[in-house]
């Protein structure tokens, strides 16, 4: 085969190119060359080292630079600069035309190479010379006109080779294939291969293959006897159409006698026409060792199917598959032997067949009588006749999913279902149009061994029904239906496994779980459950999946009544990251049960807003926020400290005295109010003084005021208090019955506790009636700053009110009495209340210094 001249190589270890060196980017893209100088290659190498292959290479690297992913990048040549440690390279779906010696020279560790779906027409004989470790090579769907045997010679470790769907016209294998001792899977052939000669596959006579796939033209022209006799394979895939050479099939089958063949697959056996011949094309099948027979696509009528089944019945075949075949009735039906075909099969698969008549190809269902596992998938049927159930007496697994079955067509009340399927253990009715659980329960309750039932992908659960199930059912799949809380009343209580995932369920029925003592695994993923009931009890449950729902709270008590729960999947929920969730997770991690199957990647905070989209694993509250015992201890300790501090403060500020005084005031007012006495002024003034000042009060104050014309009526405790009454009651009542209150202030007054009480009560009265009723007479100088804290009111009044000073000089004393009488007002009747006075204390002023005026404050 002539070799074209090598193309210019980019910068690298290859031979010097005739053109200036280029730094390669995306293959096929125009690039500006470096200036033609001796440093061009060096500059290119430096650029590659600095920029890195991730920038210059069009391919994506994975698995620590051991896998190169260059699929579908429209490459016209193999990229340069690939890591020399690369072990897997995918160059499929590109525009490669050839593989040269330099393309893969820098990949000595390569073990897997995919060149499928390119336009490769030439592979250089030394293309794989550096890839001696290569184990897997795919050349599928290229433009190879010849089998590239010379290029495969160095690949002694090759185990998997696919060179099918190429336009070579001969299937003859070079002796090189006999040297590939490790080869286990070989696929060859193409659309131009019309003849198979006897010696084409002789090179494989000593190769023990696991799988051999052979593709021919749409209509095979000739097959020489013995062509497949060289094969030693356990699987044979034949993609060859025998429309014009049906007689080749028996010959081919005879060539496989005595071979270790286990799996035989035909694709498009009759691609364009229905077989009308009288000869049995499957004769010889009974002599094979194959146990699995597959017919994929192709045209079948009932005559051809009957011939195939007759030979299967005599053969060792135990698994038969009819996939995507085009079934049609024969124009002339051969009725001989109707109902006599009943092969003993471990498994029969009928899949993707548009004509459901295939189920009763001979107008009966007797051919299903010996089938143990029957799978009828997407055969487009919607009705099961009554006689069909009776013929499936050996069926242990029945899968009739992906059809158009409806309630009335699968359960017919005119049919007799009792004892018709005595061996059935597994029933799959998924992907149909069922709506009634009660109908399915009625269909299955008489089957004595039914243990597993798959009803997924239907429209079940929306009806209010009462169901009666058989006692043997243990496994039920109802995912992708329309389940509500009422559906639980129609579910069997004998289950060990229940799948209600993706069924729009928003609420659970706790009573059902109490009635299901065997339930061990429950799947509720992808529903709309809004909360987890705290009373949820299921004593035998071991695995629970509640991920993808709408609840946000899980607490320590959520699964407390599930003592055997070992596995929990609960991610993808809008979690409230609070102490409840934190406590549950902490307890779970501490005990190691249940194991969280999707932790932590699928657990995310939804609330509060500050933690939105935060991983739950990152949620870490303040230590005392969620530790209740510690929080209580800190609160108690803090309260004790606060109470102690408050007590100390009260002691320091003499607050106890104020509390005691307020209590006495309130008690006195309560008594007076309870007695029903009305407030009236009996005295012009109440005089508050200490015992040390009693002589001055009697000698000076009483004599001057009570001897005046008209006289003032004054109240002093020595004379006017009612004997036998509480002192506080006397004080409060007499202050209330006096128009004015005169305080005789001295150092002895400050030391008297009763004087302080009188001052306090007078102050309380002044709050409601005004401070003009209080008259301060300073008998002797007082240091205001030295007053005790409990005399804070006195300190305030002395600093903000006008008060009178008793003059020691006799000449200034008459003016003192005149000022005092003006403050007391003109004596008169007291029955109606206080005396009116036109004299304002703040308006009195004198140059003698007898009256001291301070700034008035409210």
Short mmCIF file of C-alpha atoms in Angstrom, two decimals, residues 319-775:
data_model
loop_
_atom_site.label_atom_id
_atom_site.label_comp_id
_atom_site.label_asym_id
_atom_site.label_seq_id
_atom_site.Cartn_x
_atom_site.Cartn_y
_atom_site.Cartn_z
CA UNK A 319 -33.97 -18.14 26.57
CA UNK A 320 -35.71 -16.76 23.49
CA UNK A 321 -35.99 -13.08 22.57
CA UNK A 322 -38.05 -11.52 19.80
CA UNK A 323 -37.15 -7.84 19.76
CA UNK A 324 -38.52 -5.22 17.35
CA UNK A 325 -39.53 -7.81 14.77
CA UNK A 326 -42.05 -6.96 12.08
CA UNK A 327 -44.78 -9.56 12.53
CA UNK A 328 -47.56 -10.14 9.99
CA UNK A 329 -50.04 -12.85 9.09
CA UNK A 330 -49.14 -15.16 6.21
CA UNK A 331 -51.34 -15.05 3.14
CA UNK A 332 -51.63 -18.83 3.35
CA UNK A 333 -51.82 -20.10 6.90
CA UNK A 334 -50.56 -23.62 7.56
CA UNK A 335 -52.93 -24.90 10.22
CA UNK A 336 -51.15 -28.21 10.74
CA UNK A 337 -49.75 -28.58 14.22
CA UNK A 338 -51.83 -25.76 15.72
CA UNK A 339 -51.38 -25.75 19.48
CA UNK A 340 -48.64 -28.34 19.41
CA UNK A 341 -45.75 -25.90 19.89
CA UNK A 342 -44.90 -25.38 23.54
CA UNK A 343 -41.14 -24.98 24.05
CA UNK A 344 -39.79 -25.24 27.57
CA UNK A 345 -38.23 -21.83 28.16
CA UNK A 346 -36.73 -20.26 31.22
CA UNK A 347 -37.32 -16.83 29.71
CA UNK A 348 -39.31 -15.51 26.76
CA UNK A 349 -39.00 -11.83 25.81
CA UNK A 350 -41.34 -10.12 23.36
CA UNK A 351 -40.35 -6.47 23.09
CA UNK A 352 -41.07 -3.46 20.88
CA UNK A 353 -43.39 -5.35 18.52
CA UNK A 354 -46.09 -3.18 16.96
CA UNK A 355 -48.48 -6.03 16.15
CA UNK A 356 -49.88 -7.71 19.29
CA UNK A 357 -51.10 -10.66 17.18
CA UNK A 358 -47.69 -12.16 17.77
CA UNK A 359 -48.98 -13.27 21.19
CA UNK A 360 -51.35 -15.75 19.51
CA UNK A 361 -49.58 -16.28 16.23
CA UNK A 362 -51.35 -19.62 15.77
CA UNK A 363 -54.63 -18.30 17.21
CA UNK A 364 -53.84 -19.93 20.55
CA UNK A 365 -51.64 -19.18 23.53
CA UNK A 366 -50.36 -22.72 23.94
CA UNK A 367 -46.79 -21.72 23.06
CA UNK A 368 -46.68 -19.87 26.40
CA UNK A 369 -47.46 -23.01 28.37
CA UNK A 370 -43.86 -23.98 29.14
CA UNK A 371 -42.48 -20.46 29.84
CA UNK A 372 -41.18 -19.70 33.34
CA UNK A 373 -40.44 -15.98 32.89
CA UNK A 374 -42.61 -14.17 30.36
CA UNK A 375 -41.82 -10.56 29.44
CA UNK A 376 -44.16 -8.77 27.05
CA UNK A 377 -42.84 -5.22 26.79
CA UNK A 378 -44.24 -2.54 24.52
CA UNK A 379 -46.21 -4.94 22.32
CA UNK A 380 -49.10 -2.51 22.07
CA UNK A 381 -51.80 -4.80 23.45
CA UNK A 382 -54.59 -3.72 25.77
CA UNK A 383 -56.57 -6.88 26.40
CA UNK A 384 -55.79 -10.25 27.99
CA UNK A 385 -58.28 -12.94 26.86
CA UNK A 386 -59.54 -15.35 29.49
CA UNK A 387 -57.87 -18.38 27.85
CA UNK A 388 -54.46 -16.68 27.95
CA UNK A 389 -54.37 -16.85 31.76
CA UNK A 390 -54.99 -20.56 31.75
CA UNK A 391 -52.10 -21.23 29.34
CA UNK A 392 -49.56 -19.45 31.55
CA UNK A 393 -49.61 -22.19 34.17
CA UNK A 394 -45.81 -22.44 34.36
CA UNK A 395 -45.11 -18.71 34.54
CA UNK A 396 -43.28 -17.59 37.67
CA UNK A 397 -42.50 -14.06 36.49
CA UNK A 398 -44.91 -12.11 34.30
CA UNK A 399 -43.87 -8.67 33.04
CA UNK A 400 -46.45 -6.97 30.83
CA UNK A 401 -45.28 -3.39 31.34
CA UNK A 402 -45.19 -0.57 28.78
CA UNK A 403 -48.44 -1.59 27.11
CA UNK A 404 -51.96 -0.12 27.01
CA UNK A 405 -53.69 -2.23 29.61
CA UNK A 406 -56.73 -0.75 31.34
CA UNK A 407 -58.71 -1.91 34.35
CA UNK A 408 -61.60 -3.58 32.58
CA UNK A 409 -59.31 -5.31 30.07
CA UNK A 410 -56.92 -6.90 32.52
CA UNK A 411 -59.52 -7.94 35.11
CA UNK A 412 -62.59 -9.39 33.45
CA UNK A 413 -65.24 -10.57 35.86
CA UNK A 414 -66.34 -13.19 33.35
CA UNK A 415 -62.94 -14.88 33.52
CA UNK A 416 -62.00 -17.47 36.09
CA UNK A 417 -58.71 -16.54 37.79
CA UNK A 418 -58.71 -19.06 40.59
CA UNK A 419 -55.80 -21.49 40.31
CA UNK A 420 -54.83 -20.37 36.79
CA UNK A 421 -51.31 -19.23 37.72
CA UNK A 422 -50.24 -21.47 40.57
CA UNK A 423 -46.50 -20.65 40.25
CA UNK A 424 -46.58 -16.91 39.72
CA UNK A 425 -44.35 -15.05 42.15
CA UNK A 426 -43.63 -11.76 40.39
CA UNK A 427 -46.07 -9.61 38.43
CA UNK A 428 -45.07 -6.37 36.67
CA UNK A 429 -47.83 -4.11 35.36
CA UNK A 430 -45.81 -0.90 35.16
CA UNK A 431 -46.34 1.80 32.53
CA UNK A 432 -49.91 0.98 31.65
CA UNK A 433 -53.23 2.81 32.09
CA UNK A 434 -54.50 1.28 35.30
CA UNK A 435 -56.57 3.35 37.74
CA UNK A 436 -58.17 0.87 40.13
CA UNK A 437 -56.23 -0.81 42.90
CA UNK A 438 -59.29 -2.85 43.78
CA UNK A 439 -59.29 -4.41 40.30
CA UNK A 440 -55.65 -5.46 40.60
CA UNK A 441 -56.33 -6.86 44.08
CA UNK A 442 -59.25 -8.89 42.74
CA UNK A 443 -57.09 -10.21 39.91
CA UNK A 444 -54.26 -11.37 42.16
CA UNK A 445 -55.81 -12.42 45.46
CA UNK A 446 -56.38 -16.04 44.36
CA UNK A 447 -52.79 -16.59 43.16
CA UNK A 448 -51.24 -18.61 45.98
CA UNK A 449 -47.57 -17.64 45.55
CA UNK A 450 -47.65 -14.02 44.39
CA UNK A 451 -45.05 -12.12 46.45
CA UNK A 452 -43.95 -9.15 44.29
CA UNK A 453 -46.15 -6.68 42.43
CA UNK A 454 -44.94 -3.69 40.40
CA UNK A 455 -47.68 -1.16 39.57
CA UNK A 456 -45.46 1.85 38.95
CA UNK A 457 -46.11 4.50 36.30
CA UNK A 458 -49.89 4.15 36.21
CA UNK A 459 -52.75 6.34 37.44
CA UNK A 460 -53.55 4.39 40.60
CA UNK A 461 -54.61 5.81 43.96
CA UNK A 462 -57.16 8.41 43.03
CA UNK A 463 -60.26 6.29 43.69
CA UNK A 464 -61.99 5.65 47.00
CA UNK A 465 -61.90 1.84 47.11
CA UNK A 466 -61.91 -1.17 49.38
CA UNK A 467 -59.36 -3.81 48.46
CA UNK A 468 -58.89 -7.46 49.36
CA UNK A 469 -55.38 -8.77 48.77
CA UNK A 470 -53.87 -12.20 48.95
CA UNK A 471 -51.94 -13.06 52.10
CA UNK A 472 -48.62 -13.80 50.33
CA UNK A 473 -47.85 -10.33 48.90
CA UNK A 474 -44.62 -8.95 50.36
CA UNK A 475 -43.32 -6.40 47.83
CA UNK A 476 -45.28 -3.57 46.20
CA UNK A 477 -44.07 -0.74 43.94
CA UNK A 478 -46.51 2.12 43.43
CA UNK A 479 -44.12 4.90 42.52
CA UNK A 480 -45.16 7.47 39.89
CA UNK A 481 -48.90 7.15 40.57
CA UNK A 482 -51.50 9.45 42.18
CA UNK A 483 -51.48 8.34 45.79
CA UNK A 484 -53.39 10.19 48.51
CA UNK A 485 -53.76 9.57 52.23
CA UNK A 486 -56.98 7.66 51.49
CA UNK A 487 -55.03 5.20 49.32
CA UNK A 488 -53.46 3.67 52.43
CA UNK A 489 -56.82 2.14 53.24
CA UNK A 490 -56.54 0.07 50.04
CA UNK A 491 -52.96 -1.13 50.51
CA UNK A 492 -52.07 -4.65 51.70
CA UNK A 493 -50.84 -4.88 55.28
CA UNK A 494 -48.62 -7.92 54.68
CA UNK A 495 -45.89 -5.95 52.91
CA UNK A 496 -42.19 -5.90 53.73
CA UNK A 497 -41.34 -3.42 50.97
CA UNK A 498 -43.44 -0.46 49.81
CA UNK A 499 -42.45 2.17 47.24
CA UNK A 500 -44.71 5.24 47.00
CA UNK A 501 -42.11 7.58 45.53
CA UNK A 502 -43.06 10.39 43.14
CA UNK A 503 -46.79 9.86 43.65
CA UNK A 504 -47.93 13.38 44.68
CA UNK A 505 -48.50 12.17 48.25
CA UNK A 506 -48.90 15.06 50.72
CA UNK A 507 -50.00 13.32 53.91
CA UNK A 508 -49.44 10.00 55.65
CA UNK A 509 -51.95 7.68 57.28
CA UNK A 510 -50.44 6.67 60.61
CA UNK A 511 -53.03 3.92 61.14
CA UNK A 512 -51.73 1.98 58.13
CA UNK A 513 -48.24 1.66 59.58
CA UNK A 514 -49.68 0.43 62.85
CA UNK A 515 -51.47 -2.30 60.87
CA UNK A 516 -48.31 -3.32 58.94
CA UNK A 517 -46.05 -5.17 61.39
CA UNK A 518 -43.79 -6.64 58.66
CA UNK A 519 -42.89 -3.44 56.79
CA UNK A 520 -39.10 -3.17 56.64
CA UNK A 521 -38.41 -0.75 53.76
CA UNK A 522 -40.46 2.31 52.83
CA UNK A 523 -39.70 4.70 49.94
CA UNK A 524 -41.49 8.06 49.92
CA UNK A 525 -39.05 10.10 47.82
CA UNK A 526 -40.17 12.94 45.58
CA UNK A 527 -43.59 13.57 47.12
CA UNK A 528 -45.16 16.62 48.77
CA UNK A 529 -45.17 15.53 52.41
CA UNK A 530 -45.25 18.71 54.50
CA UNK A 531 -44.47 17.38 57.97
CA UNK A 532 -43.25 14.28 59.77
CA UNK A 533 -45.80 13.24 62.43
CA UNK A 534 -44.29 12.76 65.87
CA UNK A 535 -46.55 9.76 66.48
CA UNK A 536 -45.24 7.90 63.43
CA UNK A 537 -44.77 4.35 64.64
CA UNK A 538 -43.47 1.40 62.63
CA UNK A 539 -41.75 -1.18 64.80
CA UNK A 540 -40.07 -3.25 62.06
CA UNK A 541 -39.01 -0.50 59.65
CA UNK A 542 -35.29 -0.65 58.80
CA UNK A 543 -34.91 1.62 55.76
CA UNK A 544 -36.78 4.86 55.04
CA UNK A 545 -36.42 7.27 52.10
CA UNK A 546 -38.20 10.63 52.46
CA UNK A 547 -35.92 12.80 50.35
CA UNK A 548 -37.30 15.38 47.94
CA UNK A 549 -40.41 16.30 49.93
CA UNK A 550 -41.72 19.58 51.41
CA UNK A 551 -41.14 19.24 55.16
CA UNK A 552 -38.57 21.35 56.92
CA UNK A 553 -38.46 20.03 60.48
CA UNK A 554 -37.00 16.82 61.89
CA UNK A 555 -36.64 16.45 65.63
CA UNK A 556 -35.22 13.92 68.06
CA UNK A 557 -38.66 12.40 68.41
CA UNK A 558 -39.50 12.11 64.71
CA UNK A 559 -38.34 8.51 64.44
CA UNK A 560 -38.38 7.56 68.10
CA UNK A 561 -41.06 4.92 67.49
CA UNK A 562 -38.97 3.18 64.81
CA UNK A 563 -36.48 1.27 66.98
CA UNK A 564 -35.01 -0.77 64.08
CA UNK A 565 -34.48 2.10 61.65
CA UNK A 566 -30.93 1.75 60.31
CA UNK A 567 -30.92 3.69 57.01
CA UNK A 568 -32.48 7.08 56.37
CA UNK A 569 -32.45 9.12 53.17
CA UNK A 570 -33.88 12.57 53.81
CA UNK A 571 -32.04 15.14 51.70
CA UNK A 572 -33.45 17.68 49.23
CA UNK A 573 -35.98 19.06 51.70
CA UNK A 574 -36.48 22.76 52.67
CA UNK A 575 -34.91 22.39 56.09
CA UNK A 576 -35.38 24.86 58.92
CA UNK A 577 -31.92 25.04 60.40
CA UNK A 578 -32.94 25.25 64.04
CA UNK A 579 -32.06 23.51 67.28
CA UNK A 580 -34.52 20.70 66.52
CA UNK A 581 -32.65 19.69 63.37
CA UNK A 582 -29.27 20.25 64.99
CA UNK A 583 -30.23 18.06 67.95
CA UNK A 584 -31.48 15.28 65.67
CA UNK A 585 -28.28 15.27 63.63
CA UNK A 586 -26.07 15.38 66.71
CA UNK A 587 -27.89 12.43 68.28
CA UNK A 588 -27.78 10.50 65.01
CA UNK A 589 -24.05 10.99 64.63
CA UNK A 590 -23.44 10.13 68.27
CA UNK A 591 -25.43 6.87 68.14
CA UNK A 592 -24.48 5.97 64.57
CA UNK A 593 -28.13 5.14 63.79
CA UNK A 594 -29.82 5.67 61.52
CA UNK A 595 -27.18 6.00 58.82
CA UNK A 596 -27.91 9.00 56.60
CA UNK A 597 -27.56 7.70 53.06
CA UNK A 598 -27.38 11.10 51.32
CA UNK A 599 -25.51 13.09 53.98
CA UNK A 600 -24.23 15.74 53.65
CA UNK A 601 -24.40 16.66 49.96
CA UNK A 602 -28.19 16.82 49.65
CA UNK A 603 -28.99 18.57 52.95
CA UNK A 604 -29.50 22.33 52.56
CA UNK A 605 -30.98 25.07 54.75
CA UNK A 606 -34.07 26.86 53.49
CA UNK A 607 -34.99 28.82 56.64
CA UNK A 608 -34.13 31.23 58.20
CA UNK A 609 -33.45 33.51 55.27
CA UNK A 610 -29.96 34.32 56.47
CA UNK A 611 -29.02 30.62 56.05
CA UNK A 612 -30.76 30.08 52.68
CA UNK A 613 -28.86 27.53 50.53
CA UNK A 614 -26.33 26.97 53.31
CA UNK A 615 -25.33 23.29 53.69
CA UNK A 616 -26.86 21.86 56.84
CA UNK A 617 -23.45 20.42 57.68
CA UNK A 618 -22.18 24.01 57.98
CA UNK A 619 -24.93 25.04 60.39
CA UNK A 620 -23.37 25.39 63.84
CA UNK A 621 -25.46 27.30 66.40
CA UNK A 622 -24.07 29.04 69.45
CA UNK A 623 -23.12 26.33 71.98
CA UNK A 624 -25.72 27.34 74.56
CA UNK A 625 -28.43 28.00 71.94
CA UNK A 626 -29.35 24.36 71.55
CA UNK A 627 -28.04 22.88 74.84
CA UNK A 628 -31.12 23.17 77.07
CA UNK A 629 -29.51 21.95 80.35
CA UNK A 630 -26.56 24.29 79.92
CA UNK A 631 -28.88 27.13 78.92
CA UNK A 632 -31.02 26.58 82.04
CA UNK A 633 -27.92 26.48 84.22
CA UNK A 634 -26.61 29.72 82.75
CA UNK A 635 -30.03 31.36 83.07
CA UNK A 636 -30.35 30.33 86.72
CA UNK A 637 -26.83 31.49 87.50
CA UNK A 638 -27.40 34.79 85.66
CA UNK A 639 -30.68 35.33 87.49
CA UNK A 640 -29.02 34.64 90.83
CA UNK A 641 -26.25 37.11 90.05
CA UNK A 642 -28.78 39.71 88.88
CA UNK A 643 -30.90 39.25 92.01
CA UNK A 644 -27.82 39.54 94.21
CA UNK A 645 -26.66 42.65 92.35
CA UNK A 646 -30.14 44.15 92.58
CA UNK A 647 -30.32 43.39 96.29
CA UNK A 648 -26.95 45.02 96.83
CA UNK A 649 -28.03 48.04 94.82
CA UNK A 650 -31.28 48.30 96.73
CA UNK A 651 -29.41 48.14 100.03
CA UNK A 652 -26.99 50.79 98.89
CA UNK A 653 -29.79 53.08 97.69
CA UNK A 654 -32.00 52.26 100.73
CA UNK A 655 -34.79 51.07 98.45
CA UNK A 656 -36.14 48.88 101.23
CA UNK A 657 -37.09 51.95 103.15
CA UNK A 658 -39.07 53.26 100.16
CA UNK A 659 -40.83 49.96 99.70
CA UNK A 660 -41.76 49.86 103.37
CA UNK A 661 -43.04 53.39 103.26
CA UNK A 662 -45.08 52.82 100.11
CA UNK A 663 -46.59 49.71 101.65
CA UNK A 664 -47.64 51.61 104.75
CA UNK A 665 -49.06 54.42 102.67
CA UNK A 666 -51.12 52.06 100.54
CA UNK A 667 -52.32 50.11 103.56
CA UNK A 668 -53.37 53.31 105.27
CA UNK A 669 -55.20 54.56 102.21
CA UNK A 670 -56.89 51.22 101.84
CA UNK A 671 -58.09 51.38 105.43
CA UNK A 672 -59.30 54.93 105.12
CA UNK A 673 -61.03 54.20 101.85
CA UNK A 674 -62.53 51.02 103.27
CA UNK A 675 -63.92 53.03 106.24
CA UNK A 676 -65.72 55.34 103.85
CA UNK A 677 -64.38 58.70 105.25
CA UNK A 678 -64.24 61.56 102.80
CA UNK A 679 -61.23 63.86 102.60
CA UNK A 680 -61.80 67.27 104.16
CA UNK A 681 -59.44 69.87 105.63
CA UNK A 682 -59.65 70.00 109.40
CA UNK A 683 -56.37 71.89 109.90
CA UNK A 684 -54.71 74.80 108.28
CA UNK A 685 -51.38 72.98 108.53
CA UNK A 686 -49.79 69.76 109.64
CA UNK A 687 -46.47 70.34 111.39
CA UNK A 688 -43.71 67.73 110.96
CA UNK A 689 -40.81 68.10 113.40
CA UNK A 690 -38.42 66.01 115.40
CA UNK A 691 -38.58 65.43 119.12
CA UNK A 692 -35.56 67.67 119.66
CA UNK A 693 -37.45 70.61 118.11
CA UNK A 694 -40.71 70.04 120.05
CA UNK A 695 -39.96 72.85 122.54
CA UNK A 696 -39.43 75.41 119.74
CA UNK A 697 -42.62 74.27 118.03
CA UNK A 698 -44.75 74.66 121.18
CA UNK A 699 -43.13 77.87 122.39
CA UNK A 700 -42.77 79.70 119.11
CA UNK A 701 -44.74 78.17 116.26
CA UNK A 702 -47.97 77.15 118.02
CA UNK A 703 -48.09 80.27 120.20
CA UNK A 704 -47.61 82.67 117.25
CA UNK A 705 -50.07 81.00 114.88
CA UNK A 706 -52.80 79.66 117.16
CA UNK A 707 -53.00 83.02 119.06
CA UNK A 708 -53.43 85.02 115.89
CA UNK A 709 -56.76 86.74 115.07
CA UNK A 710 -58.38 84.84 113.62
CA UNK A 711 -56.33 81.84 114.86
CA UNK A 712 -54.80 79.09 112.72
CA UNK A 713 -55.71 75.52 113.51
CA UNK A 714 -52.59 73.39 113.54
CA UNK A 715 -52.02 69.61 113.86
CA UNK A 716 -49.13 68.16 115.86
CA UNK A 717 -48.68 64.54 116.67
CA UNK A 718 -48.25 65.01 120.41
CA UNK A 719 -51.66 66.54 120.77
CA UNK A 720 -53.84 65.63 117.81
CA UNK A 721 -53.03 62.02 116.89
CA UNK A 722 -55.80 59.58 117.87
CA UNK A 723 -54.54 57.24 120.57
CA UNK A 724 -54.64 53.54 119.72
CA UNK A 725 -54.46 53.97 115.93
CA UNK A 726 -51.51 53.02 113.78
CA UNK A 727 -48.94 55.79 113.65
CA UNK A 728 -48.83 55.57 109.87
CA UNK A 729 -52.60 55.84 109.71
CA UNK A 730 -52.46 58.95 111.94
CA UNK A 731 -49.74 60.50 109.78
CA UNK A 732 -51.47 59.83 106.47
CA UNK A 733 -54.94 60.82 107.64
CA UNK A 734 -53.81 64.09 109.27
CA UNK A 735 -51.67 65.09 106.31
CA UNK A 736 -54.66 64.45 104.05
CA UNK A 737 -56.89 66.56 106.39
CA UNK A 738 -54.48 69.52 106.43
CA UNK A 739 -54.41 72.29 103.87
CA UNK A 740 -50.66 72.77 104.25
CA UNK A 741 -47.73 70.77 105.57
CA UNK A 742 -44.98 72.59 107.47
CA UNK A 743 -41.63 70.82 107.83
CA UNK A 744 -39.36 72.11 110.60
CA UNK A 745 -35.98 71.14 109.27
CA UNK A 746 -32.99 70.60 111.47
CA UNK A 747 -30.22 68.07 111.93
CA UNK A 748 -32.52 66.15 114.30
CA UNK A 749 -35.22 66.06 111.59
CA UNK A 750 -32.77 64.29 109.24
CA UNK A 751 -32.05 61.68 111.90
CA UNK A 752 -35.74 60.93 112.56
CA UNK A 753 -37.28 58.02 110.58
CA UNK A 754 -40.85 59.17 111.29
CA UNK A 755 -40.05 62.63 109.98
CA UNK A 756 -38.83 61.00 106.79
CA UNK A 757 -42.11 59.05 106.53
CA UNK A 758 -44.05 62.29 106.93
CA UNK A 759 -41.90 63.92 104.25
CA UNK A 760 -42.47 60.95 101.92
CA UNK A 761 -46.26 60.97 102.41
CA UNK A 762 -46.40 64.70 101.94
CA UNK A 763 -44.44 64.31 98.72
CA UNK A 764 -46.87 61.66 97.51
CA UNK A 765 -49.75 64.02 98.29
CA UNK A 766 -47.96 66.88 96.53
CA UNK A 767 -47.72 64.84 93.31
CA UNK A 768 -51.50 65.10 92.96
CA UNK A 769 -52.24 68.46 94.65
CA UNK A 770 -49.18 70.58 93.91
CA UNK A 771 -45.99 71.48 95.76
CA UNK A 772 -47.40 74.86 96.95
CA UNK A 773 -48.96 72.99 99.91
CA UNK A 774 -45.50 72.14 101.30
CA UNK A 775 -43.75 74.77 103.43
#
